[in-house]
Coordinates of C-alpha atoms in Angstrom, one line a residue:
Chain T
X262 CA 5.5 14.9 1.7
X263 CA 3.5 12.3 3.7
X264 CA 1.4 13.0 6.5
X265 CA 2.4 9.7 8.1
X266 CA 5.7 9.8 9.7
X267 CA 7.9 6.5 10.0
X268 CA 11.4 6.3 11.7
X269 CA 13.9 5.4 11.1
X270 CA 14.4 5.4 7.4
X271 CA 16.8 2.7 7.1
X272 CA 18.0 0.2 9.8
X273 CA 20.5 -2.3 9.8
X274 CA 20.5 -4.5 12.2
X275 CA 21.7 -8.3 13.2
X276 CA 19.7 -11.7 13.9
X277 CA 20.4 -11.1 18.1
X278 CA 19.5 -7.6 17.8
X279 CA 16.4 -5.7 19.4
X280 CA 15.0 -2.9 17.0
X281 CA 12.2 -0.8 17.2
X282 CA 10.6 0.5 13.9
X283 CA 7.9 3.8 14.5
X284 CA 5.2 5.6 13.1
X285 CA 3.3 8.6 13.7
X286 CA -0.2 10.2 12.2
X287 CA -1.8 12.9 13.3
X288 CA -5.1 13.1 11.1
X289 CA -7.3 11.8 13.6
X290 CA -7.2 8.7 11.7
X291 CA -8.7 5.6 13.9
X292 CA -7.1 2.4 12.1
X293 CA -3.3 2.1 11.7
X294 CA -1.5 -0.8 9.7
X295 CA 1.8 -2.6 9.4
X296 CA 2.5 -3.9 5.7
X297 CA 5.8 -5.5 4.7
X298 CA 7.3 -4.6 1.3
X299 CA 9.7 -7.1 -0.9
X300 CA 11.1 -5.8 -3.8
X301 CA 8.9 -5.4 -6.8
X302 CA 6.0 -6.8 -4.9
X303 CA 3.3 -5.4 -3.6
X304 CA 2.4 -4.2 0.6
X305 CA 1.6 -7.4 2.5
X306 CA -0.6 -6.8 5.5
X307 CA 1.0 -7.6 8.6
X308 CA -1.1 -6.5 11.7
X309 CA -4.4 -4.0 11.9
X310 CA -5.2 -1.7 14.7
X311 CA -8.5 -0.5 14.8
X312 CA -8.9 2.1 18.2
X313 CA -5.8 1.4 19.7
X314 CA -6.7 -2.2 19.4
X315 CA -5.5 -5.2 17.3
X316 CA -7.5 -6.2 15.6
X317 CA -6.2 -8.0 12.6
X318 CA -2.8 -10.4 13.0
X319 CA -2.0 -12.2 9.7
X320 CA 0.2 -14.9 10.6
X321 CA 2.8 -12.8 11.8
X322 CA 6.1 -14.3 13.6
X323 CA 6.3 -13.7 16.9
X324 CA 9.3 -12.2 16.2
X325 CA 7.6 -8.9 15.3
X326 CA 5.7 -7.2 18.0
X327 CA 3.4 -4.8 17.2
X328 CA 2.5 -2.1 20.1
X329 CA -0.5 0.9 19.7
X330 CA 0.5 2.9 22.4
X331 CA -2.1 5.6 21.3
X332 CA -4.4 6.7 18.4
X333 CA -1.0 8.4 16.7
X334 CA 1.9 6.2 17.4
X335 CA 2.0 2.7 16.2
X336 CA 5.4 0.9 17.1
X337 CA 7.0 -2.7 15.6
X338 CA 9.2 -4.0 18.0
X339 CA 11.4 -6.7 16.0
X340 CA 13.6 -9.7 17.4
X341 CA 15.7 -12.1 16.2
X342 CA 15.2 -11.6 13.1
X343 CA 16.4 -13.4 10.1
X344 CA 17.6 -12.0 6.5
X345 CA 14.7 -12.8 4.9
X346 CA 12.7 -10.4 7.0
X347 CA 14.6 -8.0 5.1
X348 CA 12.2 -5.6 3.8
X349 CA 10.5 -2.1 3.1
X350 CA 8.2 -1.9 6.4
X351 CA 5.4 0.5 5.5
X352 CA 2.7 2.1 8.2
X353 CA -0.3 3.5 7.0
X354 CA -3.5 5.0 9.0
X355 CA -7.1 5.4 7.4
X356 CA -10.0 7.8 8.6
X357 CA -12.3 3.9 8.7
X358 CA -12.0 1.1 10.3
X359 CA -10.1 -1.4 8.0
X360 CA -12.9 -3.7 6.6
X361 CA -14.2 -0.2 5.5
X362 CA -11.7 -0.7 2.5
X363 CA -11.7 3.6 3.4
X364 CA -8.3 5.0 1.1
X365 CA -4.8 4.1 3.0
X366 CA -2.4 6.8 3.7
X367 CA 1.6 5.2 3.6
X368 CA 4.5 6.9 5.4
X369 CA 8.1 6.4 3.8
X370 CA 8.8 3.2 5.0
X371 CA 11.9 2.3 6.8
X372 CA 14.3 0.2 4.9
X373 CA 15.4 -3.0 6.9
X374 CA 18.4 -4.7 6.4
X375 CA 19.3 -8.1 8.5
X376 CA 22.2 -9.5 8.5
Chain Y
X273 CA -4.3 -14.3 -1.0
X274 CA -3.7 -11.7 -3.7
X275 CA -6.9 -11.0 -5.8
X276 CA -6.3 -8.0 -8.3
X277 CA -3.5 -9.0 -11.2
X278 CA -2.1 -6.5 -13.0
X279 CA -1.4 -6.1 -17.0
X280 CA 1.0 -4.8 -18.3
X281 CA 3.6 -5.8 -15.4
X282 CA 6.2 -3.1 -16.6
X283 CA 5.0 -0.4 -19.7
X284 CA 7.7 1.8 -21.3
X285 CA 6.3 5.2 -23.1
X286 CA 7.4 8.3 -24.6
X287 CA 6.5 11.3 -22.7
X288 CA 3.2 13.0 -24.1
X289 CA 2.0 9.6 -24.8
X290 CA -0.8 7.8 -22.8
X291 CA -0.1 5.4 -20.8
X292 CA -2.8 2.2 -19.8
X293 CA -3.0 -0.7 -16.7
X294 CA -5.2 -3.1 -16.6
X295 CA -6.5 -4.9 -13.4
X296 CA -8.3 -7.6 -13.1
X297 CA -10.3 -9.4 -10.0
X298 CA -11.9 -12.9 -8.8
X299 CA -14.5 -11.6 -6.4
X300 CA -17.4 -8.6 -5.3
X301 CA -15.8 -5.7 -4.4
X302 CA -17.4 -2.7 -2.7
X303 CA -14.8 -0.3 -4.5
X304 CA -11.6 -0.1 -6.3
X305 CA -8.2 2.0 -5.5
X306 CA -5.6 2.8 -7.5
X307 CA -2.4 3.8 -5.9
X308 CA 1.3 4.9 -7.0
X309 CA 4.8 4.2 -5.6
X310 CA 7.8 5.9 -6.4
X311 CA 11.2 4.0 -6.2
X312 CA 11.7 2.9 -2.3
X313 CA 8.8 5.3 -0.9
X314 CA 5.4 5.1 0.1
X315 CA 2.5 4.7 -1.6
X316 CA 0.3 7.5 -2.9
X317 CA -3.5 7.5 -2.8
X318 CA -4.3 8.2 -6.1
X319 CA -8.3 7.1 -6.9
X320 CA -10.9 5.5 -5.6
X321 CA -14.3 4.1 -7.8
X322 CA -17.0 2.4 -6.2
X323 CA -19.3 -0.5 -7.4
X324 CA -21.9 1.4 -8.8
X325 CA -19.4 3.5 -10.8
X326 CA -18.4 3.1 -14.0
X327 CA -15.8 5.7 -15.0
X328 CA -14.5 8.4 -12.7
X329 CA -11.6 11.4 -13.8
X330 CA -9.2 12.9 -11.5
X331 CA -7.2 15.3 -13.7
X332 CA -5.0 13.5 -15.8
X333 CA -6.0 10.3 -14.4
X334 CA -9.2 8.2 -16.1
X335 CA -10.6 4.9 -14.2
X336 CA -12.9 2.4 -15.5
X337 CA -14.6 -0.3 -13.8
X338 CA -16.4 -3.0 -15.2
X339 CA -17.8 -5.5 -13.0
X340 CA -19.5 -7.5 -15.1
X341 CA -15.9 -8.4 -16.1
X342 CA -14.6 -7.8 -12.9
X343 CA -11.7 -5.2 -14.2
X344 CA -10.5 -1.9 -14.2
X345 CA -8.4 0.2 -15.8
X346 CA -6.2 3.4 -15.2
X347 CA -5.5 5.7 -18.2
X348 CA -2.6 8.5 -17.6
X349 CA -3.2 10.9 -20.5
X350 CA -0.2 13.1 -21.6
X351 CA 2.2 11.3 -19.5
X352 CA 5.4 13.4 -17.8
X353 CA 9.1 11.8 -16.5
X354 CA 7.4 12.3 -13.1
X355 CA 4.4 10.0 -13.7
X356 CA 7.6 7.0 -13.9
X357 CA 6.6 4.7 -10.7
X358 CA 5.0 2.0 -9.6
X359 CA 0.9 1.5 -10.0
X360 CA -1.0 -0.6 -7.9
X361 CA -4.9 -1.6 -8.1
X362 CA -6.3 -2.6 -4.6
X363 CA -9.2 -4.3 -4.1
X364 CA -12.0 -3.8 -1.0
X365 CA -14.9 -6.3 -0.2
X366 CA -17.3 -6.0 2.8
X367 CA -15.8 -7.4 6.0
X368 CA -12.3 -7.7 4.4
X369 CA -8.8 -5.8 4.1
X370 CA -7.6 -4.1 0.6
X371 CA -6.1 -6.6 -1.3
X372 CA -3.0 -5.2 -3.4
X373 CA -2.5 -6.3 -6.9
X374 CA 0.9 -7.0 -8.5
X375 CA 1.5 -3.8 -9.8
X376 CA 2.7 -2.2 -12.9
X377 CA 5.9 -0.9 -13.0
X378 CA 5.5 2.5 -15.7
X379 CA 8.6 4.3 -16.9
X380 CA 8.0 7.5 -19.1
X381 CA 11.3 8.5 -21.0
X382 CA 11.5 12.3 -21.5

């Protein structure tokens, strides 16, 4: 089991839809992390927060909206999205800051379908 | 960008037999991770060697580093049905994010 809780495991959703994807950690962990999964690919970094603040936003659509509302909960708001955003969307926290390159911890993921 | 490749990209074994991945890297790192994903989860945490390591055991689990050659390897000795997943090399430099590797896709029939 994973000490980084994401819901909800799978989501379906259309391309006028409003979705919100969570994630929870209770370690104490400082930095918290969006990655986007395709298959048979490896995590792509999305957005960083380091102390509740972003800190790293790698090109992202505006269509995803990250939100830190504190040092447990990290939310991805998503809108209008299209199929390709289809994806396994993994959070993960670590103990350092993420320049740190400190060990990751992944939740589950939620599996997003958009159709 | 994505800096660590991976070698084998898929590696079918017998159970009880070792199994090896190979990554390899284009800059200075600070340290090397290893990770593992099982079909549709998360990733697992599995090892982490620093720069001034060379070789580092975490039970049935052997990483190498070379830096001079800027590659690792990960060596699963007596390999089990639930060692079959995904294994990914990530890559950490000094004022920069992990960079993931391809992966190696392992599957260990019993």
């Amino acid at each position: 089991d994973t000490e980084v809780t994401q819901t909800p495991k799978h989501l379906v959703m259309g391309m006028t839809n409003k979705k919100s994807l969570k994630c929870e950690q209770h370690m104490g962990h400082r930095a918290m992390y969006w990655y986007k999964q395709k298959a048979k690919k490896p995590p792509e970094l999305m957005f960083v927060y380091s102390y509740e603040k972003l800190s790293i936003n790698e090109s992202v659509p505006s269509r995803f909206s990250p939100e830190c509302p504190n040092s447990s909960l990290l939310n991805l708001h998503l809108h209008a999205l299209q199929p390709e955003d289809s994806a396994l969307y993994l959070c993960a926290s670590s103990r350092g800051e993420g320049r740190t390159n400190s060990p990751l911890h992944f939740g589950n993921g939620t599996r997003l379908t958009v159709t | 960008s994505q800096q660590g490749e991976e070698d084998p990209q898929a590696l079918s074994i017998q159970e009880g037999e070792n199994a090896t991945m190979n990554c390899s890297y284009k800059t200075s790192i600070n340290n090397l991770q290893w990770y593992r994903q099982n079909s549709g989860r998360g990733l697992v945490h599995l090892i982490l060697i620093r720069s001034n390591e060379r070789e580092k055991h975490s039970g049935r689990l052997r990483v190498t580093l070379d830096t001079s050659k800027k590659s690792s390897s990960l060596l699963i000795t007596a390999s089990r049905a639930a060692d079959t997943a995904s294994y990914f090399c990530a890559t950490g430099n000094a004022g920069n994010m992990l960079t993931f590797g391809g992966g190696t896709r392992l599957m260990v029939k019993p």
